[in-house]
Amino acid sequence: MDNSQMRYEALHPLVEEILGKLSEKIGVNTLFFALNDLNSNFVVKAINHDKELIEEGTTHVFQHVLCKLVIDETDGKIQINDLLANPQTVNHPVTQNLGTGSFLGVAIKNADNEKIGTLCAFDDRPYEFDSADLKLIESYADIISKSISVETYVIKDALTDVYNERYMNRLISSVTNHPAFLMVLNLDNFHAINATYGYRVGNRVLQEIASRLKHVPIPEHVVGRMDGNEFIILAPLEQMAFADQGKKFAQSIIESIERPIVHLADEPIHLTASSGVSLLTGDHMNRQTQVYAAEALMQQVKLDGKAGILFVDQQRDLEQHPFNHVLEQELSHALERGQFELYYQRILNAKLGQTVAAEALLRWNHPILGFVSPTDFIPIAERMGKFGQIGRFTVCQAISDSLRLETELGRPVMISVNLSASQFQSDSMIAELLQFAGQDTFKRDRIVLEIREEVLQTGKRTAIERLESLRQAGYRLSVDHFGSHYASLNSLLRLPVQSVKLDPIFTRRLAQNQLEQSMLQSVYALTQALEIALVIQEVETVSQFRQIVALGERLYVQGHYLHHPQPISNLIADFSKVIHTSDV
């Protein structure tokens, strides 16, 4: 659960891939990636050929390494074909040790544009680096820099430096075998602090509380800021110890919050918190219920007068929604009765407003119940073992509809279809997808399969093999909810995907949050460098649309304000319409 060392670990596979590509094109002995703090230089990854000139995982004094020359350069790059012949390096400790050599380095930058490391080519003999070598290393250094920038935004809250909501959700979803203490807390009457002392003091109070929460005496705990003045704490805890040890954990957290905050105002600032505590287990079916339980208990404390803690009652059975039984009965016959249909939402070129694809969205139209939400029936279908049949229907219908669109519109149209985790991990489903691709009605690059990011982080080798087979069969591939899971940045160079869909949480906060704007710019630059299309989903306002349009050319958008999902006949009727910002 201790993630203090994870910030750059996820870059290792990406860096390894980059060094591998560079070693194929630049003939020097050694290529390496190093990070530094102006005191030490840490070699994160290194590839040596004939001899080991740079040892991976070693730390060196920053003043004594050639990387310092790169950091000292204003433009963050340096090329030296012969260390012995260059006045900057003739007396350098590296040159004195080797006798001669060659070095080409480009700076790696973080989200704040600070030079924090280097991507370098190195040899113990002179080497004639040319402009193509420099351009190549600059290009890959830019990819690493953008990845670090994206990664920082993905996992950290900019104000408090604790983990953000996206990353905490990632940690919560990763809890498997070992149970965990889960506490959701909300600072009481926090608006009064902003009103009395101003937002600057209010922000410093949040920073102080976050710092205190990070240092409470709970082994291996993790702290996240969910939003505003709400925090979440996660820590390993055995189920048998929940009643006693859980209360001690919660009490130490509350005590840290209630200590007066001094030196921020003329008088000490006193705070209380309302909180709910649950035990997070490895039960995937009940995990979200466990999180909701803690949130609901916190809200109950608020309603009861604030400043308190409520614990989930483990002895009470989880309440099942009374509607579920009805849905189970009706779902058994829904497919054979023709109650499922596909609605389509357009995906548009942000700059031109032209439709480039449409996403197929499954709808259950029951004659009495009306439209049943997918969030209600899909978990039930998964539990009943019916989702495989429904998934086959969805893909087959999408292939059929793509032919209809091409026939009636006179041009090919891509249709994207979501694959659930169970579908993507099912051997029989992959086999059926490959079988569909062999039929005469299937046309290459017409169907886009969207797989959520977290699915691709489990069994990566198998996931890549499945993607490769689907791509070779003629499907286009997309990573859905990109940025919701920290490890995605490792895989972009290796995944055979043609597009990514940004996690909607970035879009929702875009208009009022400069951090999210920077995040979007970083992701855009990264996908451009990798020649992967970027789709911004759940675009709902004029402000969001305009900021996206201003970013660049190769951007695509999707959202209810741009186009509401509709049956295929309606889609065909207005397919040629161009969406303009003024129309939203």
Coordinates of C-alpha atoms in Angstrom, one line a residue:
M1 CA 0.0 0.0 0.0
D2 CA 3.0 2.3 0.4
N3 CA 3.3 4.1 -2.9
S4 CA 5.9 6.7 -2.1
Q5 CA 8.4 5.2 -4.6
M6 CA 5.9 4.8 -7.5
R7 CA 6.1 8.2 -9.1
Y8 CA 8.7 7.3 -11.8
E9 CA 8.4 3.5 -11.6
A10 CA 5.7 3.5 -14.2
L11 CA 8.0 5.2 -16.7
H12 CA 10.5 2.3 -16.6
P13 CA 8.9 0.1 -19.3
L14 CA 8.3 3.2 -21.5
V15 CA 11.9 4.3 -21.1
E16 CA 13.1 0.7 -21.8
E17 CA 11.1 0.8 -25.0
I18 CA 12.5 4.1 -26.0
L19 CA 16.1 3.1 -25.3
G20 CA 15.5 -0.1 -27.3
K21 CA 14.3 1.9 -30.3
L22 CA 17.3 4.3 -30.0
S23 CA 19.8 1.5 -29.8
E24 CA 18.5 0.2 -33.2
K25 CA 19.2 3.6 -34.8
I26 CA 22.2 5.0 -33.0
G27 CA 25.4 2.9 -33.0
V28 CA 26.9 4.0 -29.7
N29 CA 27.7 1.5 -26.9
T30 CA 25.4 3.0 -24.2
L31 CA 22.0 4.7 -24.0
F32 CA 20.6 5.7 -20.7
F33 CA 17.9 7.7 -18.9
A34 CA 18.8 9.4 -15.6
L35 CA 17.0 11.5 -13.1
N36 CA 18.6 14.1 -10.9
D37 CA 17.9 16.5 -8.0
L38 CA 21.1 18.6 -8.6
N39 CA 22.9 16.7 -5.9
S40 CA 22.6 13.1 -7.2
N41 CA 22.2 11.6 -10.6
F42 CA 20.2 8.3 -10.6
V43 CA 20.5 6.0 -13.6
V44 CA 16.9 4.7 -14.1
K45 CA 17.5 2.6 -17.2
A46 CA 20.6 1.8 -19.3
I47 CA 21.3 -0.3 -22.3
N48 CA 25.0 -1.3 -22.8
H49 CA 26.2 -3.3 -25.8
D50 CA 29.9 -4.3 -26.0
K51 CA 30.8 -3.2 -22.5
E52 CA 29.0 -1.9 -19.4
L53 CA 29.9 1.8 -19.3
I54 CA 26.8 2.9 -17.3
E55 CA 25.3 0.6 -14.6
E56 CA 21.6 0.7 -14.3
G57 CA 20.3 1.6 -10.8
T58 CA 23.4 3.4 -9.7
T59 CA 23.6 6.8 -8.1
H60 CA 26.4 9.3 -8.9
V61 CA 27.4 12.8 -7.6
F62 CA 25.7 15.2 -9.9
Q63 CA 28.7 17.6 -10.1
H64 CA 30.8 14.7 -11.5
V65 CA 28.6 13.5 -14.3
L66 CA 28.2 14.6 -17.9
C67 CA 24.4 15.0 -17.4
K68 CA 25.2 18.2 -15.5
L69 CA 26.4 19.7 -18.7
V70 CA 23.0 19.1 -20.3
I71 CA 21.1 20.6 -17.3
D72 CA 23.4 23.6 -17.4
E73 CA 22.7 24.4 -21.0
T74 CA 19.9 26.9 -21.5
D75 CA 18.3 24.8 -24.3
G76 CA 18.8 21.6 -22.4
K77 CA 20.9 19.7 -25.0
I78 CA 24.5 19.1 -25.7
Q79 CA 26.5 17.2 -28.4
I80 CA 30.1 16.2 -28.0
N81 CA 31.7 13.9 -30.6
D82 CA 35.1 13.7 -28.9
L83 CA 35.3 14.4 -25.1
L84 CA 39.1 14.8 -25.3
A85 CA 38.9 17.5 -28.0
N86 CA 36.1 19.6 -26.4
P87 CA 37.1 22.3 -23.9
Q88 CA 34.1 21.6 -21.8
T89 CA 35.1 18.0 -21.2
V90 CA 38.8 17.7 -21.8
N91 CA 39.5 17.8 -18.0
H92 CA 36.2 16.3 -16.9
P93 CA 36.4 13.3 -14.5
V94 CA 34.6 11.1 -17.0
T95 CA 37.2 11.9 -19.8
Q96 CA 40.1 11.4 -17.4
N97 CA 38.7 8.0 -16.5
L98 CA 38.0 6.9 -20.1
G99 CA 40.8 8.7 -21.9
T100 CA 38.3 9.9 -24.6
G101 CA 34.7 9.3 -25.5
S102 CA 31.5 10.8 -26.9
F103 CA 28.3 12.1 -25.4
L104 CA 24.9 13.3 -26.7
G105 CA 22.3 14.4 -24.1
V106 CA 18.8 16.0 -24.0
A107 CA 17.0 17.2 -20.9
I108 CA 13.9 15.6 -19.5
K109 CA 11.4 18.1 -18.1
N110 CA 8.6 17.7 -15.6
A111 CA 5.1 19.3 -15.6
D112 CA 6.6 22.6 -14.4
N113 CA 9.1 22.7 -17.3
E114 CA 12.0 22.0 -14.8
K115 CA 14.9 20.0 -16.1
I116 CA 14.9 16.9 -13.9
G117 CA 16.8 14.4 -15.9
T118 CA 18.5 13.4 -19.2
L119 CA 18.2 11.0 -22.1
C120 CA 21.7 10.3 -23.3
A121 CA 23.8 8.4 -25.8
F122 CA 27.4 7.7 -24.6
D123 CA 30.5 5.8 -25.7
D124 CA 34.2 5.5 -24.6
R125 CA 35.3 6.3 -28.1
P126 CA 34.7 9.3 -30.4
Y127 CA 31.5 9.1 -32.3
E128 CA 30.2 11.3 -35.1
F129 CA 26.7 12.2 -34.0
D130 CA 24.8 13.9 -36.7
S131 CA 21.7 16.1 -36.8
A132 CA 19.4 13.1 -37.3
D133 CA 20.8 11.5 -34.0
L134 CA 20.1 14.7 -32.1
K135 CA 16.6 15.1 -33.5
L136 CA 15.8 11.5 -32.7
I137 CA 16.9 11.8 -29.1
E138 CA 15.1 15.1 -28.8
S139 CA 11.9 13.5 -30.1
Y140 CA 12.0 10.6 -27.6
A141 CA 13.1 12.9 -24.7
D142 CA 9.9 14.9 -25.4
I143 CA 7.8 11.8 -25.2
I144 CA 9.3 10.9 -21.8
S145 CA 8.9 14.5 -20.6
K146 CA 5.3 14.6 -21.6
S147 CA 4.7 11.2 -19.9
I148 CA 6.2 12.5 -16.7
S149 CA 3.9 15.6 -17.0
V150 CA 0.8 13.5 -17.6
E151 CA 1.8 11.1 -14.8
T152 CA 2.2 13.8 -12.3
Y153 CA -1.3 15.1 -13.0
V154 CA -2.8 11.6 -13.0
I155 CA -1.8 10.7 -9.5
K156 CA -1.3 13.9 -7.4
D157 CA -3.5 16.6 -6.2
A158 CA -1.8 19.9 -7.1
L159 CA -2.8 21.8 -4.0
T160 CA -2.1 19.3 -1.2
D161 CA 0.4 16.9 -2.8
V162 CA -1.6 13.9 -1.6
Y163 CA -3.1 11.5 -4.1
N164 CA -6.0 12.7 -6.2
E165 CA -9.4 11.2 -6.7
R166 CA -8.4 9.3 -9.9
Y167 CA -5.5 7.6 -8.3
M168 CA -7.4 6.8 -5.1
N169 CA -10.0 5.1 -7.2
R170 CA -7.2 3.2 -8.8
L171 CA -5.9 2.0 -5.4
I172 CA -9.4 1.1 -4.2
S173 CA -10.0 -1.0 -7.3
S174 CA -6.6 -2.8 -6.8
V175 CA -7.5 -4.1 -3.4
T176 CA -7.8 -7.9 -3.9
N177 CA -6.8 -10.4 -1.3
H178 CA -6.1 -8.2 1.7
P179 CA -8.8 -6.1 3.4
A180 CA -8.3 -2.4 4.0
F181 CA -9.6 0.3 6.4
L182 CA -11.4 2.9 4.4
M183 CA -12.3 6.3 5.9
V184 CA -14.1 9.1 4.1
L185 CA -14.1 12.5 5.9
N186 CA -15.3 15.9 5.2
L187 CA -14.1 19.0 7.1
D188 CA -17.1 20.7 8.8
N189 CA -18.0 24.3 8.0
F190 CA -15.0 24.8 5.8
H191 CA -16.9 27.5 3.9
A192 CA -16.7 29.6 7.0
I193 CA -12.9 29.6 6.9
N194 CA -12.9 30.8 3.3
A195 CA -15.5 33.5 4.2
T196 CA -13.6 34.6 7.3
Y197 CA -10.0 34.5 6.2
G198 CA -10.1 34.2 2.4
Y199 CA -9.3 31.5 0.0
R200 CA -5.6 31.8 0.3
V201 CA -5.8 30.9 4.0
G202 CA -8.4 28.2 3.2
N203 CA -6.0 26.6 0.8
R204 CA -3.2 26.6 3.4
V205 CA -5.5 25.0 5.9
L206 CA -6.2 22.2 3.3
Q207 CA -2.4 21.8 2.9
E208 CA -1.9 21.6 6.6
I209 CA -4.6 19.0 7.1
A210 CA -3.3 16.9 4.2
S211 CA 0.2 17.0 5.8
R212 CA -1.2 15.9 9.1
L213 CA -3.1 13.1 7.6
K214 CA 0.0 11.9 5.8
H215 CA 1.8 11.7 9.1
V216 CA -0.8 10.0 11.4
P217 CA 0.7 6.8 13.0
I218 CA -1.1 4.3 10.8
P219 CA 1.1 1.7 9.1
E220 CA 1.3 1.9 5.3
H221 CA -1.7 4.2 5.0
V222 CA -2.4 6.3 1.9
V223 CA -4.2 9.7 1.8
G224 CA -6.2 11.2 -1.0
R225 CA -8.1 14.4 -1.6
M226 CA -11.4 13.5 -3.3
D227 CA -12.6 17.0 -3.9
G228 CA -12.9 20.4 -2.1
N229 CA -12.6 19.6 1.6
E230 CA -13.1 15.9 1.4
F231 CA -10.3 13.4 2.1
I232 CA -10.0 9.6 2.0
I233 CA -7.7 7.3 3.9
L234 CA -6.9 3.8 3.0
A235 CA -4.8 1.3 5.1
P236 CA -4.3 -2.4 5.3
L237 CA -6.3 -3.9 8.1
E238 CA -7.4 -7.5 8.8
Q239 CA -11.1 -8.1 9.0
M240 CA -10.9 -9.5 12.6
A241 CA -9.1 -6.3 13.7
F242 CA -11.6 -3.9 12.1
A243 CA -13.8 -3.3 15.2
D244 CA -10.9 -2.4 17.6
Q245 CA -8.0 -1.4 15.4
G246 CA -10.2 0.5 13.0
K247 CA -11.6 2.7 15.8
K248 CA -8.0 3.5 16.9
F249 CA -7.1 4.4 13.3
A250 CA -10.1 6.7 13.0
Q251 CA -9.5 8.3 16.4
S252 CA -5.9 9.2 15.6
I253 CA -7.1 10.7 12.3
I254 CA -9.7 12.9 13.9
E255 CA -7.3 14.0 16.7
S256 CA -4.8 15.1 14.1
I257 CA -7.5 17.3 12.5
E258 CA -8.8 18.8 15.7
R259 CA -5.5 20.1 16.9
P260 CA -5.6 23.9 16.5
I261 CA -3.9 25.3 13.4
V262 CA -1.7 28.2 14.4
H263 CA 0.3 30.9 12.5
L264 CA -2.1 31.1 9.5
A265 CA -4.4 33.8 11.1
D266 CA -4.4 36.1 14.0
E267 CA -6.0 33.4 16.2
P268 CA -5.8 29.6 16.1
I269 CA -8.2 27.9 13.6
H270 CA -10.2 25.0 15.0
L271 CA -11.6 22.3 12.8
T272 CA -13.8 19.2 13.1
A273 CA -14.7 16.5 10.6
S274 CA -17.6 14.2 9.8
S275 CA -16.5 10.8 8.7
G276 CA -17.7 7.3 7.7
V277 CA -15.6 4.2 8.0
S278 CA -16.0 1.0 6.1
L279 CA -13.9 -2.2 5.5
L280 CA -12.8 -2.6 2.0
T281 CA -12.6 -6.3 1.0
G282 CA -11.5 -8.1 -2.2
D283 CA -15.1 -8.8 -3.1
H284 CA -15.4 -7.1 -6.5
M285 CA -19.2 -7.3 -6.5
N286 CA -19.5 -5.5 -3.2
R287 CA -16.5 -3.1 -3.4
Q288 CA -18.4 -0.1 -4.7
T289 CA -21.1 -0.7 -2.1
Q290 CA -18.4 -0.6 0.5
V291 CA -17.2 2.7 -0.7
Y292 CA -20.7 4.1 -1.0
A293 CA -21.3 2.9 2.6
A294 CA -18.5 5.0 4.0
E295 CA -19.7 8.0 2.0
A296 CA -23.3 7.5 3.1
L297 CA -22.2 7.3 6.8
M298 CA -20.2 10.5 6.4
Q299 CA -23.3 12.3 5.1
Q300 CA -25.3 10.9 7.9
V301 CA -22.9 12.4 10.4
K302 CA -23.4 15.7 8.7
L303 CA -27.1 15.5 9.0
D304 CA -26.9 14.5 12.6
G305 CA -25.0 17.6 13.6
K306 CA -21.4 17.0 12.3
A307 CA -18.2 16.2 14.2
G308 CA -18.4 12.5 14.5
I309 CA -17.6 9.0 13.2
L310 CA -19.9 6.3 12.0
F311 CA -18.7 2.7 11.3
V312 CA -20.4 0.3 8.9
D313 CA -22.3 -2.4 10.6
Q314 CA -20.6 -5.6 9.4
Q315 CA -23.4 -7.8 10.8
R316 CA -26.1 -6.4 8.6
D317 CA -26.5 -8.0 5.2
L318 CA -26.0 -5.9 2.2
E319 CA -29.4 -4.6 1.0
Q320 CA -30.3 -5.8 -2.4
H321 CA -32.2 -3.4 -4.6
P322 CA -35.8 -4.8 -4.7
F323 CA -36.0 -4.0 -8.4
N324 CA -33.1 -6.4 -9.2
H325 CA -35.3 -9.5 -8.9
V326 CA -37.7 -8.1 -11.5
L327 CA -34.8 -7.3 -13.8
E328 CA -33.3 -10.8 -13.5
Q329 CA -36.6 -12.3 -14.6
E330 CA -37.1 -10.0 -17.5
L331 CA -33.5 -10.1 -18.6
S332 CA -33.7 -13.8 -19.2
H333 CA -35.9 -13.2 -22.2
A334 CA -35.0 -9.7 -23.3
L335 CA -32.6 -10.8 -26.1
E336 CA -34.9 -13.3 -27.7
R337 CA -37.8 -10.9 -27.5
G338 CA -35.8 -8.3 -29.4
Q339 CA -35.8 -5.7 -26.6
F340 CA -32.1 -4.7 -27.1
E341 CA -31.1 -2.1 -29.6
L342 CA -28.1 0.1 -30.4
Y343 CA -28.2 3.9 -30.1
Y344 CA -25.4 5.9 -31.7
Q345 CA -23.5 9.0 -30.5
R346 CA -21.4 10.9 -33.0
I347 CA -17.6 11.4 -32.6
L348 CA -16.5 14.6 -34.3
N349 CA -13.4 16.3 -35.5
A350 CA -13.2 19.2 -33.0
K351 CA -11.8 21.7 -35.4
L352 CA -14.0 20.9 -38.4
G353 CA -17.2 19.7 -36.6
Q354 CA -17.5 16.8 -39.0
T355 CA -18.5 13.3 -37.9
V356 CA -15.7 10.8 -38.1
A357 CA -17.2 7.9 -36.2
A358 CA -20.1 6.9 -34.0
E359 CA -20.1 5.0 -30.7
A360 CA -22.6 2.1 -30.3
L361 CA -24.4 2.3 -27.0
L362 CA -26.5 -0.6 -25.8
R363 CA -30.1 0.1 -24.8
W364 CA -32.7 -2.1 -23.2
N365 CA -36.2 -0.9 -24.3
H366 CA -38.7 -2.9 -22.2
P367 CA -42.3 -2.7 -23.2
I368 CA -43.5 -2.0 -19.7
L369 CA -40.4 -0.8 -17.7
G370 CA -39.3 1.5 -20.6
F371 CA -35.6 2.2 -21.0
V372 CA -33.6 0.4 -18.4
S373 CA -30.2 2.0 -17.6
P374 CA -27.1 -0.1 -18.6
T375 CA -25.8 0.6 -15.1
D376 CA -28.7 -1.3 -13.7
F377 CA -28.9 -4.3 -16.1
I378 CA -25.2 -4.9 -17.1
P379 CA -24.0 -6.0 -13.6
I380 CA -27.0 -8.3 -13.4
A381 CA -26.3 -9.7 -16.9
E382 CA -22.7 -10.3 -15.9
R383 CA -23.8 -12.1 -12.8
M384 CA -26.4 -14.3 -14.7
G385 CA -23.8 -15.2 -17.3
K386 CA -25.9 -13.5 -20.0
F387 CA -23.5 -10.7 -21.0
G388 CA -21.6 -12.9 -23.4
Q389 CA -24.7 -13.3 -25.6
I390 CA -25.6 -9.6 -25.3
G391 CA -22.0 -8.7 -26.3
R392 CA -22.2 -10.9 -29.4
F393 CA -25.5 -9.2 -30.3
T394 CA -23.8 -5.8 -29.9
V395 CA -20.9 -6.6 -32.2
C396 CA -23.0 -8.3 -34.8
Q397 CA -25.4 -5.4 -34.9
A398 CA -22.6 -2.9 -35.1
I399 CA -21.1 -4.7 -38.1
S400 CA -24.5 -4.8 -39.8
D401 CA -25.1 -1.1 -39.1
S402 CA -21.7 -0.1 -40.4
L403 CA -22.7 -1.7 -43.8
R404 CA -26.0 0.1 -43.7
L405 CA -24.3 3.4 -43.0
E406 CA -21.9 2.9 -45.8
T407 CA -24.6 2.0 -48.2
E408 CA -27.0 4.8 -47.4
L409 CA -24.3 7.5 -46.9
G410 CA -22.1 6.5 -49.7
R411 CA -18.9 6.5 -47.6
P412 CA -17.4 4.3 -44.9
V413 CA -18.2 5.1 -41.3
M414 CA -16.3 3.8 -38.2
I415 CA -18.4 2.4 -35.3
S416 CA -16.9 2.0 -31.9
V417 CA -18.0 -0.8 -29.5
N418 CA -17.1 -1.2 -25.9
L419 CA -15.6 -4.5 -24.7
S420 CA -16.1 -5.2 -21.0
A421 CA -13.3 -6.7 -18.9
S422 CA -15.0 -10.1 -19.0
Q423 CA -15.4 -10.0 -22.8
F424 CA -11.8 -9.0 -23.5
Q425 CA -10.5 -11.6 -21.1
S426 CA -12.8 -14.3 -22.5
D427 CA -11.1 -16.7 -25.0
S428 CA -14.4 -17.6 -26.6
M429 CA -15.3 -13.9 -27.1
I430 CA -12.0 -13.2 -28.8
A431 CA -12.4 -16.3 -31.0
E432 CA -15.9 -15.1 -32.0
L433 CA -14.6 -11.6 -32.8
L434 CA -11.9 -13.1 -35.0
Q435 CA -14.6 -15.3 -36.6
F436 CA -16.8 -12.2 -37.3
A437 CA -13.8 -10.6 -38.9
G438 CA -13.6 -13.4 -41.4
Q439 CA -17.1 -12.9 -42.7
D440 CA -17.9 -11.2 -46.0
T441 CA -19.9 -8.6 -44.3
F442 CA -16.9 -7.4 -42.2
K443 CA -14.7 -4.6 -43.6
R444 CA -11.3 -3.7 -42.3
D445 CA -11.0 -0.6 -40.1
R446 CA -14.8 -0.1 -39.8
I447 CA -15.2 -1.4 -36.2
V448 CA -13.3 0.2 -33.3
L449 CA -13.1 -1.9 -30.1
E450 CA -12.8 0.2 -27.0
I451 CA -11.2 -1.4 -23.9
R452 CA -11.0 0.4 -20.6
E453 CA -7.5 1.3 -19.4
E454 CA -7.6 -0.8 -16.2
V455 CA -8.4 -4.0 -18.2
L456 CA -5.2 -3.6 -20.2
Q457 CA -3.1 -3.4 -16.9
T458 CA -4.0 -7.0 -15.9
G459 CA -1.9 -9.7 -17.6
K460 CA -0.2 -7.2 -19.9
R461 CA 1.5 -9.8 -22.2
T462 CA -1.8 -11.6 -22.8
A463 CA -3.6 -8.3 -23.3
I464 CA -1.1 -7.2 -25.9
E465 CA -1.3 -10.6 -27.7
R466 CA -5.1 -10.3 -27.8
L467 CA -4.9 -6.7 -29.1
E468 CA -2.4 -7.8 -31.8
S469 CA -4.7 -10.6 -33.0
L470 CA -7.7 -8.3 -33.1
R471 CA -5.7 -5.6 -35.0
Q472 CA -4.4 -8.1 -37.5
A473 CA -8.0 -9.3 -38.1
G474 CA -9.0 -5.8 -39.1
Y475 CA -10.4 -4.1 -36.0
R476 CA -9.2 -0.7 -34.9
L477 CA -8.4 -0.4 -31.2
S478 CA -8.9 2.3 -28.6
V479 CA -8.0 2.7 -24.9
D480 CA -11.0 4.0 -23.0
H481 CA -10.9 6.2 -19.9
F482 CA -7.2 7.0 -20.5
G483 CA -5.6 8.6 -17.4
S484 CA -7.8 7.0 -14.9
H485 CA -5.2 4.4 -14.1
Y486 CA -1.6 5.4 -13.4
A487 CA 0.1 2.5 -15.2
S488 CA -1.3 3.4 -18.6
L489 CA 1.6 5.6 -19.5
N490 CA 4.0 2.6 -19.6
S491 CA 2.1 0.9 -22.4
L492 CA 1.3 3.4 -25.0
L493 CA 4.4 2.7 -27.1
R494 CA 3.7 -1.1 -27.0
L495 CA -0.1 -1.2 -27.3
P496 CA -1.2 -1.6 -30.9
V497 CA -3.9 1.1 -30.5
Q498 CA -4.9 3.8 -32.9
S499 CA -6.7 6.1 -30.4
V500 CA -7.3 6.9 -26.7
K501 CA -10.3 8.3 -25.0
L502 CA -9.5 10.6 -22.1
D503 CA -11.1 9.9 -18.8
P504 CA -14.2 12.2 -18.5
I505 CA -13.1 13.5 -15.1
F506 CA -10.6 15.7 -16.9
T507 CA -13.3 17.1 -19.2
R508 CA -15.7 17.9 -16.3
R509 CA -13.2 20.1 -14.5
L510 CA -11.7 21.7 -17.6
A511 CA -13.4 25.1 -17.6
Q512 CA -12.6 26.1 -14.0
N513 CA -9.3 24.3 -13.4
Q514 CA -6.0 25.3 -15.0
L515 CA -4.5 22.0 -13.8
E516 CA -6.9 20.0 -16.0
Q517 CA -6.1 22.4 -19.0
S518 CA -2.4 21.6 -18.6
M519 CA -3.2 17.9 -18.2
L520 CA -5.1 18.0 -21.5
Q521 CA -2.2 19.8 -23.3
S522 CA 0.3 17.2 -22.0
V523 CA -1.9 14.3 -23.1
Y524 CA -2.5 15.9 -26.5
A525 CA 1.3 16.5 -27.0
L526 CA 2.0 12.9 -25.9
T527 CA -0.5 11.3 -28.3
Q528 CA 0.6 13.6 -31.1
A529 CA 4.2 12.4 -30.6
L530 CA 3.1 8.8 -30.7
E531 CA 0.7 9.5 -33.7
I532 CA -2.3 8.3 -31.7
A533 CA -5.7 10.0 -32.1
L534 CA -7.1 11.6 -28.9
V535 CA -10.8 11.6 -28.2
I536 CA -12.2 13.9 -25.5
Q537 CA -15.5 12.4 -24.2
E538 CA -18.4 13.8 -22.2
V539 CA -17.9 17.3 -23.6
E540 CA -21.0 19.1 -22.2
T541 CA -20.5 22.8 -22.4
V542 CA -19.5 25.6 -24.8
S543 CA -16.5 26.5 -22.6
Q544 CA -15.2 22.9 -22.7
F545 CA -15.6 22.7 -26.4
R546 CA -13.9 26.0 -27.1
Q547 CA -10.9 25.1 -25.0
I548 CA -10.6 21.8 -26.7
V549 CA -10.8 23.3 -30.2
A550 CA -8.0 25.8 -29.3
L551 CA -5.6 22.9 -28.5
G552 CA -4.8 21.7 -32.0
E553 CA -5.8 20.0 -35.2
R554 CA -6.0 16.2 -34.6
L555 CA -8.5 16.2 -31.7
Y556 CA -11.9 14.5 -31.6
V557 CA -14.8 15.2 -29.3
Q558 CA -17.9 13.4 -28.1
G559 CA -20.7 14.4 -25.6
H560 CA -24.4 15.0 -25.0
Y561 CA -24.2 18.7 -25.8
L562 CA -22.7 17.9 -29.2
H563 CA -24.9 15.0 -30.0
H564 CA -27.4 12.9 -28.1
P565 CA -27.4 9.1 -28.7
Q566 CA -30.1 8.2 -31.2
P567 CA -31.3 5.2 -33.2
I568 CA -29.5 4.5 -36.5
S569 CA -32.3 5.8 -38.6
N570 CA -32.1 9.2 -36.9
L571 CA -28.3 9.1 -37.1
I572 CA -28.4 8.6 -40.9
A573 CA -30.9 11.5 -41.2
D574 CA -28.6 14.1 -39.7
F575 CA -25.2 12.5 -40.2
S576 CA -23.9 15.1 -42.6
K577 CA -24.6 18.0 -40.3
V578 CA -21.5 19.9 -39.2
I579 CA -21.4 20.9 -35.5
H580 CA -20.1 24.5 -34.8
T581 CA -19.2 25.9 -31.4
S582 CA -22.0 28.4 -31.7
D583 CA -24.5 25.5 -32.2
V584 CA -23.7 23.9 -28.8

